Amino acid sequence: MTDSVTTADQVTEYLKNHPDFFINQDELLLKLKIPHERGVAISLVERQLQLLREHNLELRSRLGKLMEVARDNDRLFEQTRKLVLGLLESQDLEQATEILKDGLEQDFNIEFHSLILFTHQPATLTIREENPDTADEILGDLLTGFGDKQASGQKVICGRIKPRELEFLFPDNHKEIGSVALAPLNFPKNVGVLALGSRDESHFRASMGSLFIGYLSDVTSRVLSRLVDATRSDG
């Protein structure tokens, strides 16, 4: 007769398949001991309670983080809504640029920002104007992919950029900036860029989400296109 040896894996598998095995096995539960990290053996019941407490704390921590993210998203939505409505209600370029400036600085705590329009026919607007050929020469690869894409295909670039590019985008503060988010203003065509800057080198990074920045550039490009045309017509 061959002796049958029960392995640890078999016991484990059996208990997995029979999770109610220990019901009405109080005496057995109290006899089972599990080594503790402090070196003192504890009963299976105590170990289960400990695991449940730890799992509960982990769930509470996750819930807290989810609630924090939800609050941040609500705040971001309200700030974005306020800024977008202000831009849409702007009557002229000066008002639009002032609303954009105040929103970025006061509501979103953006340290540096730059709004640049590309044109071969500057009209002395209240917004900085640059020759598109000059912008293409300096920004080079940063503008590749912007082109005349529709809003849904816009590309937002986040991260660190070259000193010459920084100096073009932020002529007065380029030495203070560690990272940048660059979004195209391309409605109905490539009319310029919106650049946001931070002293923190990791604030704007390639892996971050760019939904807000892309959405803001969509709205800004449409508002500016309308107001620039109106200004030039009046002129």
PDB file of C-alpha atoms in Angstrom:
ATOM      1  CA  MET A   1       0.000   0.000   0.000  1.00  0.00           C
ATOM      2  CA  THR A   2       1.412   3.332  -1.025  1.00  0.00           C
ATOM      3  CA  ASP A   3       1.428   6.132   1.525  1.00  0.00           C
ATOM      4  CA  SER A   4      -0.215   9.299   0.318  1.00  0.00           C
ATOM      5  CA  VAL A   5       1.648  12.481   1.210  1.00  0.00           C
ATOM      6  CA  THR A   6      -0.348  15.702   1.200  1.00  0.00           C
ATOM      7  CA  THR A   7       1.676  18.648  -0.024  1.00  0.00           C
ATOM      8  CA  ALA A   8       1.374  22.302   0.984  1.00  0.00           C
ATOM      9  CA  ASP A   9       0.150  23.143  -2.516  1.00  0.00           C
ATOM     10  CA  GLN A  10      -2.639  20.593  -2.208  1.00  0.00           C
ATOM     11  CA  VAL A  11      -3.720  22.019   1.132  1.00  0.00           C
ATOM     12  CA  THR A  12      -3.657  25.496  -0.327  1.00  0.00           C
ATOM     13  CA  GLU A  13      -5.704  24.443  -3.335  1.00  0.00           C
ATOM     14  CA  TYR A  14      -8.208  22.634  -1.136  1.00  0.00           C
ATOM     15  CA  LEU A  15      -8.738  25.660   1.089  1.00  0.00           C
ATOM     16  CA  LYS A  16      -9.147  27.890  -1.970  1.00  0.00           C
ATOM     17  CA  ASN A  17     -11.872  25.583  -3.257  1.00  0.00           C
ATOM     18  CA  HIS A  18     -13.496  25.297   0.172  1.00  0.00           C
ATOM     19  CA  PRO A  19     -13.374  28.780   1.715  1.00  0.00           C
ATOM     20  CA  ASP A  20     -16.030  27.771   4.279  1.00  0.00           C
ATOM     21  CA  PHE A  21     -13.902  24.922   5.648  1.00  0.00           C
ATOM     22  CA  PHE A  22     -13.189  26.676   8.950  1.00  0.00           C
ATOM     23  CA  ILE A  23     -16.850  27.366   9.697  1.00  0.00           C
ATOM     24  CA  ASN A  24     -17.688  25.657  12.985  1.00  0.00           C
ATOM     25  CA  GLN A  25     -13.989  24.861  13.426  1.00  0.00           C
ATOM     26  CA  ASP A  26     -13.377  27.335  16.236  1.00  0.00           C
ATOM     27  CA  GLU A  27     -11.110  25.024  18.217  1.00  0.00           C
ATOM     28  CA  LEU A  28      -8.959  24.329  15.169  1.00  0.00           C
ATOM     29  CA  LEU A  29      -8.709  28.042  14.349  1.00  0.00           C
ATOM     30  CA  LEU A  30      -7.431  28.802  17.820  1.00  0.00           C
ATOM     31  CA  LYS A  31      -4.785  26.067  17.589  1.00  0.00           C
ATOM     32  CA  LEU A  32      -3.420  27.215  14.224  1.00  0.00           C
ATOM     33  CA  LYS A  33      -0.493  29.582  14.623  1.00  0.00           C
ATOM     34  CA  ILE A  34       1.106  31.889  12.067  1.00  0.00           C
ATOM     35  CA  PRO A  35       4.602  33.412  12.504  1.00  0.00           C
ATOM     36  CA  HIS A  36       4.447  37.157  12.979  1.00  0.00           C
ATOM     37  CA  GLU A  37       7.033  39.634  11.727  1.00  0.00           C
ATOM     38  CA  ARG A  38       7.887  40.410  15.360  1.00  0.00           C
ATOM     39  CA  GLY A  39       8.655  36.761  15.986  1.00  0.00           C
ATOM     40  CA  VAL A  40       5.550  36.053  18.080  1.00  0.00           C
ATOM     41  CA  ALA A  41       3.107  33.472  16.706  1.00  0.00           C
ATOM     42  CA  ILE A  42      -0.491  34.609  16.362  1.00  0.00           C
ATOM     43  CA  SER A  43      -3.670  32.662  15.680  1.00  0.00           C
ATOM     44  CA  LEU A  44      -5.232  32.431  12.261  1.00  0.00           C
ATOM     45  CA  VAL A  45      -8.187  34.507  13.456  1.00  0.00           C
ATOM     46  CA  GLU A  46      -5.882  37.262  14.643  1.00  0.00           C
ATOM     47  CA  ARG A  47      -4.012  37.160  11.356  1.00  0.00           C
ATOM     48  CA  GLN A  48      -7.248  37.413   9.390  1.00  0.00           C
ATOM     49  CA  LEU A  49      -8.358  40.381  11.461  1.00  0.00           C
ATOM     50  CA  GLN A  50      -4.992  42.023  10.898  1.00  0.00           C
ATOM     51  CA  LEU A  51      -5.228  41.498   7.134  1.00  0.00           C
ATOM     52  CA  LEU A  52      -8.775  42.860   7.085  1.00  0.00           C
ATOM     53  CA  ARG A  53      -7.677  45.963   8.980  1.00  0.00           C
ATOM     54  CA  GLU A  54      -4.765  46.499   6.595  1.00  0.00           C
ATOM     55  CA  HIS A  55      -7.026  45.984   3.586  1.00  0.00           C
ATOM     56  CA  ASN A  56      -9.547  48.425   5.023  1.00  0.00           C
ATOM     57  CA  LEU A  57      -6.853  51.058   5.522  1.00  0.00           C
ATOM     58  CA  GLU A  58      -5.661  50.559   1.949  1.00  0.00           C
ATOM     59  CA  LEU A  59      -9.202  50.955   0.604  1.00  0.00           C
ATOM     60  CA  ARG A  60      -9.733  54.100   2.652  1.00  0.00           C
ATOM     61  CA  SER A  61      -6.473  55.499   1.326  1.00  0.00           C
ATOM     62  CA  ARG A  62      -7.495  54.770  -2.274  1.00  0.00           C
ATOM     63  CA  LEU A  63     -10.923  56.301  -1.702  1.00  0.00           C
ATOM     64  CA  GLY A  64      -9.321  59.398  -0.234  1.00  0.00           C
ATOM     65  CA  LYS A  65      -7.081  59.781  -3.280  1.00  0.00           C
ATOM     66  CA  LEU A  66     -10.028  59.316  -5.643  1.00  0.00           C
ATOM     67  CA  MET A  67     -12.013  61.967  -3.793  1.00  0.00           C
ATOM     68  CA  GLU A  68      -9.039  64.318  -3.940  1.00  0.00           C
ATOM     69  CA  VAL A  69      -8.736  63.790  -7.708  1.00  0.00           C
ATOM     70  CA  ALA A  70     -12.480  64.373  -8.092  1.00  0.00           C
ATOM     71  CA  ARG A  71     -12.242  67.655  -6.165  1.00  0.00           C
ATOM     72  CA  ASP A  72      -9.291  68.746  -8.313  1.00  0.00           C
ATOM     73  CA  ASN A  73     -11.209  67.903 -11.482  1.00  0.00           C
ATOM     74  CA  ASP A  74     -14.252  69.852 -10.274  1.00  0.00           C
ATOM     75  CA  ARG A  75     -12.059  72.840  -9.496  1.00  0.00           C
ATOM     76  CA  LEU A  76     -10.322  72.587 -12.892  1.00  0.00           C
ATOM     77  CA  PHE A  77     -13.669  72.392 -14.670  1.00  0.00           C
ATOM     78  CA  GLU A  78     -15.034  75.474 -12.918  1.00  0.00           C
ATOM     79  CA  GLN A  79     -11.857  77.467 -13.582  1.00  0.00           C
ATOM     80  CA  THR A  80     -11.839  76.396 -17.230  1.00  0.00           C
ATOM     81  CA  ARG A  81     -15.539  77.223 -17.602  1.00  0.00           C
ATOM     82  CA  LYS A  82     -14.981  80.700 -16.167  1.00  0.00           C
ATOM     83  CA  LEU A  83     -12.050  81.376 -18.488  1.00  0.00           C
ATOM     84  CA  VAL A  84     -13.764  80.040 -21.608  1.00  0.00           C
ATOM     85  CA  LEU A  85     -16.930  82.059 -20.985  1.00  0.00           C
ATOM     86  CA  GLY A  86     -14.845  85.169 -20.450  1.00  0.00           C
ATOM     87  CA  LEU A  87     -13.013  84.640 -23.735  1.00  0.00           C
ATOM     88  CA  LEU A  88     -16.233  83.994 -25.648  1.00  0.00           C
ATOM     89  CA  GLU A  89     -17.778  87.187 -24.271  1.00  0.00           C
ATOM     90  CA  SER A  90     -14.750  89.339 -25.163  1.00  0.00           C
ATOM     91  CA  GLN A  91     -15.586  92.347 -27.328  1.00  0.00           C
ATOM     92  CA  ASP A  92     -12.062  93.106 -28.568  1.00  0.00           C
ATOM     93  CA  LEU A  93      -8.507  91.803 -28.590  1.00  0.00           C
ATOM     94  CA  GLU A  94      -7.392  93.817 -25.592  1.00  0.00           C
ATOM     95  CA  GLN A  95     -10.202  92.435 -23.446  1.00  0.00           C
ATOM     96  CA  ALA A  96      -9.586  88.862 -24.627  1.00  0.00           C
ATOM     97  CA  THR A  97      -5.866  88.963 -23.882  1.00  0.00           C
ATOM     98  CA  GLU A  98      -6.482  90.511 -20.465  1.00  0.00           C
ATOM     99  CA  ILE A  99      -9.006  87.799 -19.567  1.00  0.00           C
ATOM    100  CA  LEU A 100      -6.606  85.094 -20.730  1.00  0.00           C
ATOM    101  CA  LYS A 101      -3.758  86.636 -18.732  1.00  0.00           C
ATOM    102  CA  ASP A 102      -5.792  86.976 -15.535  1.00  0.00           C
ATOM    103  CA  GLY A 103      -7.221  83.468 -15.822  1.00  0.00           C
ATOM    104  CA  LEU A 104      -3.854  81.807 -16.352  1.00  0.00           C
ATOM    105  CA  GLU A 105      -2.114  83.740 -13.588  1.00  0.00           C
ATOM    106  CA  GLN A 106      -4.816  83.964 -10.921  1.00  0.00           C
ATOM    107  CA  ASP A 107      -6.888  80.814 -11.386  1.00  0.00           C
ATOM    108  CA  PHE A 108      -4.326  78.371 -12.755  1.00  0.00           C
ATOM    109  CA  ASN A 109      -1.180  79.776 -11.134  1.00  0.00           C
ATOM    110  CA  ILE A 110       0.733  79.734 -14.434  1.00  0.00           C
ATOM    111  CA  GLU A 111       4.052  81.462 -13.788  1.00  0.00           C
ATOM    112  CA  PHE A 112       4.837  82.437 -17.383  1.00  0.00           C
ATOM    113  CA  HIS A 113       2.732  82.577 -20.510  1.00  0.00           C
ATOM    114  CA  SER A 114       3.218  83.814 -24.041  1.00  0.00           C
ATOM    115  CA  LEU A 115       0.682  84.359 -26.818  1.00  0.00           C
ATOM    116  CA  ILE A 116       2.138  84.797 -30.313  1.00  0.00           C
ATOM    117  CA  LEU A 117       0.399  85.281 -33.658  1.00  0.00           C
ATOM    118  CA  PHE A 118       2.093  84.427 -36.947  1.00  0.00           C
ATOM    119  CA  THR A 119       1.518  86.856 -39.815  1.00  0.00           C
ATOM    120  CA  HIS A 120       3.296  88.308 -42.844  1.00  0.00           C
ATOM    121  CA  GLN A 121       1.261  91.484 -42.419  1.00  0.00           C
ATOM    122  CA  PRO A 122       1.610  92.780 -38.836  1.00  0.00           C
ATOM    123  CA  ALA A 123      -1.098  95.225 -37.830  1.00  0.00           C
ATOM    124  CA  THR A 124       0.313  96.530 -34.534  1.00  0.00           C
ATOM    125  CA  LEU A 125      -2.120  94.495 -32.464  1.00  0.00           C
ATOM    126  CA  THR A 126      -2.224  94.251 -28.701  1.00  0.00           C
ATOM    127  CA  ILE A 127      -0.892  90.694 -29.175  1.00  0.00           C
ATOM    128  CA  ARG A 128       2.698  89.916 -30.096  1.00  0.00           C
ATOM    129  CA  GLU A 129       3.077  89.270 -33.834  1.00  0.00           C
ATOM    130  CA  GLU A 130       5.920  87.388 -35.492  1.00  0.00           C
ATOM    131  CA  ASN A 131       6.782  86.501 -39.051  1.00  0.00           C
ATOM    132  CA  PRO A 132       5.879  82.806 -39.563  1.00  0.00           C
ATOM    133  CA  ASP A 133       9.157  82.193 -41.402  1.00  0.00           C
ATOM    134  CA  THR A 134      11.104  83.478 -38.398  1.00  0.00           C
ATOM    135  CA  ALA A 135       9.024  81.352 -36.034  1.00  0.00           C
ATOM    136  CA  ASP A 136       9.585  78.285 -38.197  1.00  0.00           C
ATOM    137  CA  GLU A 137      13.328  78.898 -38.319  1.00  0.00           C
ATOM    138  CA  ILE A 138      13.655  79.184 -34.542  1.00  0.00           C
ATOM    139  CA  LEU A 139      11.031  76.775 -33.262  1.00  0.00           C
ATOM    140  CA  GLY A 140      11.690  74.273 -36.026  1.00  0.00           C
ATOM    141  CA  ASP A 141      10.691  70.783 -34.855  1.00  0.00           C
ATOM    142  CA  LEU A 142       8.339  72.183 -32.226  1.00  0.00           C
ATOM    143  CA  LEU A 143       6.028  73.380 -34.975  1.00  0.00           C
ATOM    144  CA  THR A 144       6.270  70.176 -36.977  1.00  0.00           C
ATOM    145  CA  GLY A 145       2.909  68.505 -36.895  1.00  0.00           C
ATOM    146  CA  PHE A 146       0.995  71.687 -36.099  1.00  0.00           C
ATOM    147  CA  GLY A 147       0.418  72.670 -39.715  1.00  0.00           C
ATOM    148  CA  ASP A 148      -3.176  73.341 -40.690  1.00  0.00           C
ATOM    149  CA  LYS A 149      -4.647  70.455 -38.717  1.00  0.00           C
ATOM    150  CA  GLN A 150      -8.148  70.638 -37.404  1.00  0.00           C
ATOM    151  CA  ALA A 151      -8.619  71.129 -33.680  1.00  0.00           C
ATOM    152  CA  SER A 152      -9.143  67.415 -33.059  1.00  0.00           C
ATOM    153  CA  GLY A 153      -5.671  66.707 -34.400  1.00  0.00           C
ATOM    154  CA  GLN A 154      -3.806  69.404 -32.551  1.00  0.00           C
ATOM    155  CA  LYS A 155      -0.581  68.503 -30.902  1.00  0.00           C
ATOM    156  CA  VAL A 156       0.528  69.820 -27.504  1.00  0.00           C
ATOM    157  CA  ILE A 157       4.214  69.652 -26.631  1.00  0.00           C
ATOM    158  CA  CYS A 158       5.266  69.455 -22.982  1.00  0.00           C
ATOM    159  CA  GLY A 159       8.747  69.296 -21.473  1.00  0.00           C
ATOM    160  CA  ARG A 160      12.106  71.023 -21.680  1.00  0.00           C
ATOM    161  CA  ILE A 161      13.113  72.866 -24.839  1.00  0.00           C
ATOM    162  CA  LYS A 162      16.265  74.483 -26.242  1.00  0.00           C
ATOM    163  CA  PRO A 163      17.548  77.857 -24.936  1.00  0.00           C
ATOM    164  CA  ARG A 164      17.029  79.546 -28.321  1.00  0.00           C
ATOM    165  CA  GLU A 165      13.429  78.348 -28.441  1.00  0.00           C
ATOM    166  CA  LEU A 166      12.845  79.526 -24.883  1.00  0.00           C
ATOM    167  CA  GLU A 167      14.271  82.950 -25.675  1.00  0.00           C
ATOM    168  CA  PHE A 168      11.934  83.302 -28.655  1.00  0.00           C
ATOM    169  CA  LEU A 169       8.853  82.256 -26.691  1.00  0.00           C
ATOM    170  CA  PHE A 170       9.707  84.100 -23.461  1.00  0.00           C
ATOM    171  CA  PRO A 171      12.173  86.885 -24.332  1.00  0.00           C
ATOM    172  CA  ASP A 172      11.990  88.507 -20.886  1.00  0.00           C
ATOM    173  CA  ASN A 173      11.997  85.393 -18.675  1.00  0.00           C
ATOM    174  CA  HIS A 174      13.671  82.628 -20.685  1.00  0.00           C
ATOM    175  CA  LYS A 175      16.476  82.097 -18.131  1.00  0.00           C
ATOM    176  CA  GLU A 176      13.961  81.403 -15.351  1.00  0.00           C
ATOM    177  CA  ILE A 177      11.946  78.732 -17.144  1.00  0.00           C
ATOM    178  CA  GLY A 178      12.551  75.027 -16.591  1.00  0.00           C
ATOM    179  CA  SER A 179       9.692  73.424 -18.551  1.00  0.00           C
ATOM    180  CA  VAL A 180       7.140  74.450 -21.159  1.00  0.00           C
ATOM    181  CA  ALA A 181       3.761  73.479 -22.562  1.00  0.00           C
ATOM    182  CA  LEU A 182       3.315  74.616 -26.150  1.00  0.00           C
ATOM    183  CA  ALA A 183      -0.026  74.468 -27.978  1.00  0.00           C
ATOM    184  CA  PRO A 184      -0.866  75.580 -31.531  1.00  0.00           C
ATOM    185  CA  LEU A 185      -3.446  78.197 -32.380  1.00  0.00           C
ATOM    186  CA  ASN A 186      -4.596  76.866 -35.717  1.00  0.00           C
ATOM    187  CA  PHE A 187      -8.161  77.820 -36.505  1.00  0.00           C
ATOM    188  CA  PRO A 188      -8.832  78.159 -39.348  1.00  0.00           C
ATOM    189  CA  LYS A 189      -5.116  77.815 -40.088  1.00  0.00           C
ATOM    190  CA  ASN A 190      -1.817  77.905 -38.236  1.00  0.00           C
ATOM    191  CA  VAL A 191      -2.101  81.401 -36.745  1.00  0.00           C
ATOM    192  CA  GLY A 192       0.200  81.174 -33.731  1.00  0.00           C
ATOM    193  CA  VAL A 193       1.089  79.463 -30.475  1.00  0.00           C
ATOM    194  CA  LEU A 194       0.171  79.589 -26.810  1.00  0.00           C
ATOM    195  CA  ALA A 195       3.114  78.801 -24.534  1.00  0.00           C
ATOM    196  CA  LEU A 196       2.971  78.182 -20.781  1.00  0.00           C
ATOM    197  CA  GLY A 197       6.121  78.096 -18.676  1.00  0.00           C
ATOM    198  CA  SER A 198       7.190  76.984 -15.205  1.00  0.00           C
ATOM    199  CA  ARG A 199      10.364  77.289 -13.170  1.00  0.00           C
ATOM    200  CA  ASP A 200       9.979  73.639 -12.221  1.00  0.00           C
ATOM    201  CA  GLU A 201      11.720  71.416 -14.786  1.00  0.00           C
ATOM    202  CA  SER A 202       9.235  68.599 -14.150  1.00  0.00           C
ATOM    203  CA  HIS A 203       6.044  70.659 -14.020  1.00  0.00           C
ATOM    204  CA  PHE A 204       5.330  70.312 -17.731  1.00  0.00           C
ATOM    205  CA  ARG A 205       6.492  66.885 -18.889  1.00  0.00           C
ATOM    206  CA  ALA A 206       5.937  64.681 -21.920  1.00  0.00           C
ATOM    207  CA  SER A 207       3.926  62.121 -19.942  1.00  0.00           C
ATOM    208  CA  MET A 208       1.393  64.581 -18.543  1.00  0.00           C
ATOM    209  CA  GLY A 209      -2.143  64.921 -19.863  1.00  0.00           C
ATOM    210  CA  SER A 210      -2.648  67.814 -22.256  1.00  0.00           C
ATOM    211  CA  LEU A 211      -6.446  67.846 -22.525  1.00  0.00           C
ATOM    212  CA  PHE A 212      -6.861  71.189 -20.715  1.00  0.00           C
ATOM    213  CA  ILE A 213      -4.100  72.957 -22.657  1.00  0.00           C
ATOM    214  CA  GLY A 214      -5.368  71.622 -25.970  1.00  0.00           C
ATOM    215  CA  TYR A 215      -8.932  72.641 -25.166  1.00  0.00           C
ATOM    216  CA  LEU A 216      -7.829  76.126 -24.110  1.00  0.00           C
ATOM    217  CA  SER A 217      -5.872  76.570 -27.345  1.00  0.00           C
ATOM    218  CA  ASP A 218      -8.950  75.451 -29.345  1.00  0.00           C
ATOM    219  CA  VAL A 219     -11.100  78.138 -27.736  1.00  0.00           C
ATOM    220  CA  THR A 220      -8.404  80.827 -27.805  1.00  0.00           C
ATOM    221  CA  SER A 221      -7.619  80.303 -31.487  1.00  0.00           C
ATOM    222  CA  ARG A 222     -11.284  80.654 -32.465  1.00  0.00           C
ATOM    223  CA  VAL A 223     -11.819  83.771 -30.348  1.00  0.00           C
ATOM    224  CA  LEU A 224      -8.620  85.432 -31.566  1.00  0.00           C
ATOM    225  CA  SER A 225      -9.329  84.574 -35.205  1.00  0.00           C
ATOM    226  CA  ARG A 226     -12.650  86.411 -34.975  1.00  0.00           C
ATOM    227  CA  LEU A 227     -11.298  89.411 -33.074  1.00  0.00           C
ATOM    228  CA  VAL A 228      -8.138  89.775 -35.193  1.00  0.00           C
ATOM    229  CA  ASP A 229     -10.203  89.807 -38.388  1.00  0.00           C
ATOM    230  CA  ALA A 230     -12.524  92.423 -36.866  1.00  0.00           C
ATOM    231  CA  THR A 231      -9.582  94.575 -35.781  1.00  0.00           C
ATOM    232  CA  ARG A 232      -7.924  94.465 -39.170  1.00  0.00           C
ATOM    233  CA  SER A 233     -11.223  95.245 -40.881  1.00  0.00           C
ATOM    234  CA  ASP A 234     -11.703  98.287 -38.656  1.00  0.00           C
ATOM    235  CA  GLY A 235      -8.162  99.374 -39.365  1.00  0.00           C
TER     236      GLY A 235
END
